[in-house]
Amino acid sequence: MTYTEALKKISSLERFGSKPGLERIQKLLQMMGNPQDSLKYVHVAGTNGKGSTCALIASVLEKARYKTGLFISPYVTDFCERMQINGEKISHEELAEMVGKVFPLVERMNQNGEIITEFELVTALAFAWFAQKGCDIVVLEVGLGGRLDSTNVIQTPLVSVITSISSDHTKVLGNTLAQIAYEKSGIIKDGGVTVCYPEQKPEVLEILQKTADKRNNRFVLADMKSVVPLSMNLNGTGLLYGELLVHLPFLGEHQIKNAVTALAALEVLKEKGYHISGHSFESGFASASFPARMEVLSMNPTVILDGAHNPDGMAALAATVRKYLPDKKITAIVGMLSDKDVKASVENLAGLFSNVITLVPKNPRAMSAEDLAEHFRLVGTPAESMENSREALKKALSVVGKEGTLFVCGSLYLAGELRPLALDLLSRK
């Protein structure tokens, strides 16, 4: 089986299950020999900040010389980004080989009316690869929710991590923050330790603490006082952590909160016997990478790529822009999915951009470019819709010149498509 054939096999499956539950993936994993049971985990759920938090934890563990698996979703430019070991993606050949072995099991289950979804298969493949490679620890990001997410087939992890919780995926997770928090809290397992993002809304924190108590978990609320910000600019944030000088390469005050959450989780691992030196903290943070999260692609002109795609994410983006680029004229390229709260997201960006070009992300759920442009016009931002991504980038770059600023935001799908195009165009300047 070739890599292209493997991707076709994976994408042929339903994106979400017709029925919620873990029974299907449990059966598939049982047929595969339950590879997930041989691994140890840091399990991370939340609405925003999961990916950044996972990237920081995994990078520090790698620098501490642990063979560290990282499972994330979605990917930005290459499907194989979804499963990595010490920063190296699974190879196209390895993925194709594993799909060739596992997909017959999926087909057998499908014939019996047990429909395996795309995410269930990808999760099972990741477990098998991490086990096959003998990972010491796996940083495991939840795909959707927590309680019924495919990753939740694992036993009690070394630490459960809950990042910022806000409204998203309401059709699946519920219409209230309490309902969403309940679903996220499903990763809290009996007898574990739970680390929580430092600033949750009261109704969210109440659910998380009650669940932790019920599951006999030690509940650790990450403490913002554990770090002292020393500098903040487009190159990142300098933090004092105890006696350590830590450079956080991610932009924004919300990323400091994600960093504090990651540090709290790493301290739990130290308590459990993992040897993580001060040098590992410093070098791990400095080398952490997470494309399309307030990623600076260029300084002249300033080009920044961000995958924020819901109201809270857009609010964090807006706060970051106002802090780092006050009084700047900014052109933006934006595309969003129609099942997001587009109205609230755009309202959070009101007054931020001088002009906007809208595009359609490559996803069946994408909002039309013209409909999105109209949302921006309603909040007083000049906007035009375009069809061709490369031409939109060319136009935007010509508008900003060498001294201006361009933002690309609204969807990770859009970010994934435009990132290589932008890097190519910028290299020609």
XYZ file of C-alpha atoms in Angstrom:
429
model
C 0.000 0.000 0.000
C 1.308 3.453 -0.895
C 1.052 6.534 1.321
C -1.537 8.071 -1.015
C -3.608 4.878 -0.890
C -3.336 4.849 2.904
C -4.659 8.407 3.157
C -7.552 7.491 0.866
C -8.391 4.535 3.104
C -8.345 6.747 6.194
C -10.402 9.540 4.629
C -12.980 7.038 3.341
C -14.213 6.569 6.899
C -16.797 8.743 8.614
C -15.325 11.715 10.433
C -17.531 11.298 13.494
C -19.292 8.201 14.726
C -22.988 7.694 14.160
C -23.231 6.627 17.791
C -21.129 8.034 20.641
C -19.167 5.553 22.719
C -15.838 3.808 23.107
C -17.004 0.291 22.314
C -15.853 0.338 18.683
C -12.300 1.494 19.290
C -12.005 -0.796 22.298
C -12.871 -3.746 20.087
C -10.482 -2.651 17.337
C -7.654 -2.214 19.834
C -8.413 -5.603 21.358
C -8.045 -7.157 17.906
C -4.702 -5.323 17.636
C -3.470 -6.664 20.986
C -4.332 -3.578 23.084
C -1.122 -1.635 22.338
C -2.373 1.340 24.369
C -2.060 -0.599 27.618
C 1.742 -0.792 27.353
C 2.205 2.990 27.394
C 2.223 5.817 29.943
C 0.457 9.086 29.230
C -0.048 12.758 29.812
C -3.653 13.173 28.643
C -4.706 16.695 27.583
C -8.241 17.985 26.994
C -9.721 21.480 26.646
C -11.166 23.926 24.132
C -8.187 26.192 23.466
C -4.488 25.732 24.191
C -4.338 21.930 24.006
C -1.833 21.869 21.175
C 0.508 24.481 22.633
C 0.423 22.815 26.047
C 1.135 19.408 24.512
C 4.004 20.803 22.435
C 5.671 22.355 25.486
C 5.335 19.232 27.649
C 6.604 16.940 24.879
C 9.572 19.191 24.081
C 10.722 19.312 27.712
C 10.380 15.526 28.092
C 12.389 15.015 24.904
C 15.167 17.260 26.240
C 15.040 15.216 29.460
C 15.993 12.244 27.219
C 12.702 10.406 27.372
C 11.454 8.804 24.184
C 8.342 10.943 23.892
C 5.345 10.313 21.690
C 3.080 13.198 20.711
C -0.430 12.760 19.322
C -2.189 15.893 18.075
C -5.040 16.909 15.775
C -5.668 18.312 13.345
C -2.470 18.588 11.317
C -1.369 21.764 9.544
C 0.413 20.726 6.338
C 1.212 16.998 6.559
C -1.097 14.272 7.889
C 1.867 12.587 9.591
C 2.210 15.553 11.974
C -0.548 13.881 13.975
C 1.844 11.327 15.473
C 5.444 12.146 16.335
C 8.269 10.761 18.454
C 10.841 13.245 19.734
C 9.681 15.738 17.137
C 9.976 13.328 14.191
C 6.765 12.544 12.319
C 5.845 8.999 11.431
C 7.200 8.392 7.933
C 4.867 8.056 4.969
C 6.128 4.493 4.490
C 5.489 3.504 8.107
C 1.982 4.958 8.053
C 1.168 3.119 4.810
C 2.478 -0.146 6.247
C 0.421 0.219 9.430
C -2.766 1.097 7.547
C -2.192 -1.981 5.376
C -2.124 -4.154 8.489
C -4.982 -2.546 10.428
C -7.491 -1.618 7.724
C -8.594 -5.251 7.104
C -9.688 -5.323 10.762
C -11.665 -2.124 10.206
C -13.348 -3.638 7.153
C -14.217 -6.779 9.097
C -15.866 -4.687 11.801
C -17.692 -2.557 9.221
C -19.138 -5.699 7.639
C -20.619 -6.527 11.050
C -22.205 -3.100 11.311
C -19.530 -1.747 13.679
C -18.507 1.399 11.823
C -15.028 2.616 12.726
C -14.540 6.357 12.209
C -11.542 8.161 10.802
C -10.444 9.480 14.190
C -10.848 6.076 15.832
C -8.566 4.511 13.228
C -5.957 7.261 13.473
C -5.950 6.978 17.272
C -5.510 3.203 17.078
C -2.664 3.587 14.578
C -0.928 6.058 16.876
C -1.188 3.740 19.886
C 0.250 0.882 17.845
C 3.131 2.984 16.495
C 4.062 4.429 19.893
C 4.008 0.941 21.435
C 6.001 -0.554 18.556
C 8.670 2.133 18.957
C 8.857 1.686 22.724
C 7.945 5.198 23.850
C 8.702 6.012 27.479
C 5.772 8.417 27.638
C 3.078 9.747 25.281
C 1.598 13.242 25.345
C -1.917 12.531 24.124
C -4.215 15.301 22.896
C -7.960 14.699 22.983
C -9.673 15.051 19.617
C -13.157 16.195 20.651
C -14.601 16.501 24.139
C -13.022 13.930 26.396
C -15.466 11.494 27.982
C -16.312 9.699 24.743
C -13.223 10.672 22.754
C -11.279 7.789 21.220
C -8.180 8.680 23.228
C -10.109 8.012 26.446
C -9.679 4.257 26.152
C -6.438 4.570 28.118
C -6.137 3.626 31.760
C -5.355 6.235 34.434
C -2.659 8.507 32.991
C 0.319 9.894 34.875
C -1.475 13.228 34.783
C -4.694 14.528 33.238
C -4.450 18.106 31.973
C -7.428 20.397 31.353
C -6.676 23.539 29.344
C -8.965 26.543 28.825
C -12.619 25.561 28.379
C -15.064 27.685 26.415
C -17.953 27.243 23.999
C -17.174 25.151 20.899
C -18.593 22.075 19.146
C -21.884 22.800 20.913
C -23.851 20.371 18.700
C -21.743 17.512 20.044
C -20.688 18.634 23.518
C -23.655 20.676 24.744
C -24.921 24.241 24.774
C -23.682 25.304 28.208
C -20.200 25.614 29.657
C -21.199 23.202 32.412
C -22.138 20.548 29.840
C -18.919 21.097 27.903
C -16.855 20.941 31.109
C -18.565 17.669 32.027
C -17.518 16.146 28.707
C -13.943 17.425 29.050
C -13.721 16.174 32.632
C -14.329 12.646 31.357
C -10.559 12.180 31.013
C -10.208 12.413 34.813
C -9.750 8.820 35.920
C -9.799 7.066 39.286
C -6.800 7.693 41.526
C -4.991 10.112 39.237
C -3.723 13.677 39.318
C -5.452 16.493 37.439
C -3.749 19.741 36.433
C -6.036 22.617 35.465
C -5.468 25.800 33.442
C -5.151 28.741 35.862
C -8.166 30.788 34.778
C -11.368 28.845 34.218
C -14.859 30.259 34.458
C -16.478 29.489 37.863
C -19.045 27.014 36.508
C -16.282 25.163 34.662
C -13.977 25.014 37.672
C -16.799 23.700 39.846
C -17.454 20.773 37.475
C -13.749 19.928 37.169
C -13.150 20.010 40.922
C -16.244 17.924 41.665
C -15.206 15.324 39.091
C -11.680 15.207 40.493
C -13.045 14.710 44.014
C -15.388 11.980 42.806
C -12.511 10.202 41.054
C -10.199 10.587 44.044
C -7.811 12.832 42.108
C -5.394 15.379 43.499
C -6.515 18.597 41.813
C -3.746 21.064 40.908
C -4.820 24.519 39.755
C -1.866 25.940 37.830
C -0.578 29.079 39.553
C 0.184 32.203 37.518
C 2.467 33.334 40.349
C 4.852 30.489 39.498
C 6.281 32.567 36.640
C 7.316 36.191 36.258
C 7.141 37.655 32.715
C 10.376 39.509 31.936
C 9.938 40.462 28.284
C 7.274 40.180 25.598
C 7.813 40.832 21.885
C 7.307 39.174 18.511
C 10.205 36.822 19.255
C 8.348 35.354 22.219
C 8.171 35.784 25.983
C 10.928 35.645 28.569
C 9.806 34.051 31.842
C 11.443 33.633 35.220
C 10.460 30.218 36.608
C 12.036 29.847 40.029
C 15.701 30.457 39.234
C 15.305 29.432 35.595
C 15.181 31.849 32.667
C 12.694 30.278 30.265
C 12.044 31.502 26.730
C 8.515 30.810 25.506
C 8.491 30.989 21.685
C 4.692 31.299 21.478
C 3.073 34.751 21.415
C 0.348 36.107 23.642
C -0.594 36.371 27.308
C -2.838 33.330 26.887
C 0.292 31.357 25.970
C 1.824 32.272 29.326
C -1.201 30.598 30.924
C -0.677 27.542 28.714
C 2.987 27.529 29.742
C 2.066 27.659 33.437
C -0.285 24.706 32.857
C 2.475 22.743 31.114
C 4.945 23.530 33.908
C 2.479 22.328 36.548
C 2.011 19.046 34.661
C 5.781 18.586 34.353
C 6.186 19.154 38.102
C 3.698 16.334 38.699
C 5.837 14.089 36.501
C 8.908 15.048 38.547
C 7.046 14.040 41.700
C 6.356 10.680 40.066
C 10.069 10.060 39.507
C 10.740 11.558 36.093
C 14.135 13.250 36.011
C 13.654 16.678 34.459
C 16.533 19.076 34.985
C 16.453 22.839 34.864
C 18.322 22.654 31.557
C 15.541 20.414 30.182
C 12.941 23.024 31.116
C 14.945 25.832 29.514
C 15.978 24.041 26.326
C 12.613 22.290 25.979
C 10.641 25.505 26.076
C 13.059 27.342 23.786
C 12.888 24.643 21.108
C 9.143 23.964 21.286
C 7.425 24.360 17.941
C 3.785 24.523 17.001
C 3.046 25.801 13.487
C 0.098 28.114 12.838
C -0.369 29.239 16.430
C 0.563 32.929 16.338
C 3.482 31.827 14.175
C 5.668 34.634 12.824
C 6.596 33.675 9.252
C 8.385 36.933 8.432
C 9.404 40.229 10.032
C 9.734 42.365 6.885
C 6.866 42.432 6.183
C 5.426 41.079 9.401
C 3.412 37.986 8.472
C 1.691 36.043 11.245
C -0.293 32.833 10.947
C -2.825 31.711 13.554
C -5.323 28.876 13.625
C -7.748 30.468 16.111
C -11.226 29.370 15.053
C -13.719 30.107 17.839
C -14.764 33.236 19.802
C -12.352 32.755 22.706
C -9.496 31.989 20.324
C -10.302 35.096 18.299
C -10.482 37.190 21.475
C -7.019 35.944 22.475
C -5.742 36.728 18.979
C -7.173 40.245 19.157
C -5.604 40.865 22.568
C -2.238 39.658 21.277
C -2.383 41.880 18.210
C -3.268 44.946 20.257
C -0.395 44.257 22.660
C 2.345 43.501 20.145
C 1.228 45.640 17.207
C -0.537 48.691 18.627
C -1.726 51.311 16.146
C -0.536 49.259 13.167
C -2.422 49.029 9.889
C -3.083 45.340 9.442
C -4.392 43.431 6.448
C -5.934 40.026 7.158
C -6.810 36.925 5.181
C -9.594 35.041 6.956
C -11.540 31.846 6.312
C -13.849 30.026 8.722
C -15.996 26.934 9.026
C -19.734 27.504 9.041
C -20.329 25.371 12.158
C -18.306 27.795 14.302
C -19.781 30.844 16.018
C -18.714 33.087 13.157
C -20.709 36.122 14.284
C -19.142 36.234 17.759
C -15.680 35.467 16.352
C -15.851 38.339 13.870
C -17.204 40.692 16.524
C -14.095 39.939 18.606
C -11.986 41.106 15.657
C -13.959 44.337 15.076
C -11.694 47.332 14.598
C -8.549 45.190 14.496
C -7.916 45.038 10.752
C -7.774 47.810 8.174
C -9.111 45.473 5.515
C -9.889 41.789 5.118
C -9.722 39.309 2.256
C -11.919 36.246 2.816
C -11.308 32.766 1.415
C -12.983 29.358 1.633
C -10.938 26.850 3.671
C -10.594 23.429 2.062
C -13.199 21.697 4.182
C -16.789 20.605 3.430
C -17.999 22.644 6.409
C -16.418 25.879 5.185
C -18.406 29.112 5.063
C -18.583 30.844 1.700
C -16.071 33.662 1.274
C -18.781 36.186 0.440
C -20.892 35.303 3.501
C -17.842 35.721 5.735
C -16.966 39.027 4.062
C -20.467 40.277 4.846
C -19.939 39.439 8.542
C -16.888 41.713 8.545
C -18.714 44.496 6.716
C -21.434 44.395 9.368
C -18.846 45.258 12.051
C -17.418 48.059 9.908
C -14.371 46.305 8.446
C -13.848 46.627 4.675
C -13.822 43.118 3.218
C -13.686 41.437 -0.176
C -14.023 37.785 -1.064
C -11.600 35.951 -3.332
C -11.446 32.431 -4.724
C -7.762 31.760 -5.338
C -5.539 31.444 -2.254
C -2.259 32.265 -3.975
C -3.736 35.339 -5.652
C -5.194 36.454 -2.322
C -1.762 36.193 -0.712
C -0.137 38.095 -3.560
C -2.688 40.872 -3.276
C -2.382 41.079 0.507
C 1.425 41.183 0.385
C 1.328 43.920 -2.223
C -1.000 45.942 0.020
C 1.188 45.634 3.146
C 4.499 46.231 1.336
C 7.748 45.723 3.269
C 6.775 47.610 6.419
C 3.186 46.447 6.922
C 1.558 43.538 8.683
C -0.429 40.597 7.346
C -2.446 38.190 9.480
C -3.825 34.859 8.293
C -6.417 33.447 10.686
C -9.828 31.816 11.187
C -9.155 28.130 10.612
C -6.338 25.607 10.900
C -7.457 24.267 7.528
C -6.860 27.681 5.982
C -3.554 28.036 7.842
C -2.411 24.650 6.574
C -3.174 25.597 2.988
C -1.667 29.083 3.082
C 1.468 28.394 5.156
C 3.554 26.798 2.343
C 2.223 29.304 -0.183
C 3.177 32.219 2.050
C 6.653 30.852 2.748
C 7.191 30.373 -0.976
C 6.053 33.894 -1.878
C 8.084 35.442 0.943
C 11.222 33.580 -0.184
C 10.929 35.246 -3.573
C 10.871 38.769 -2.196
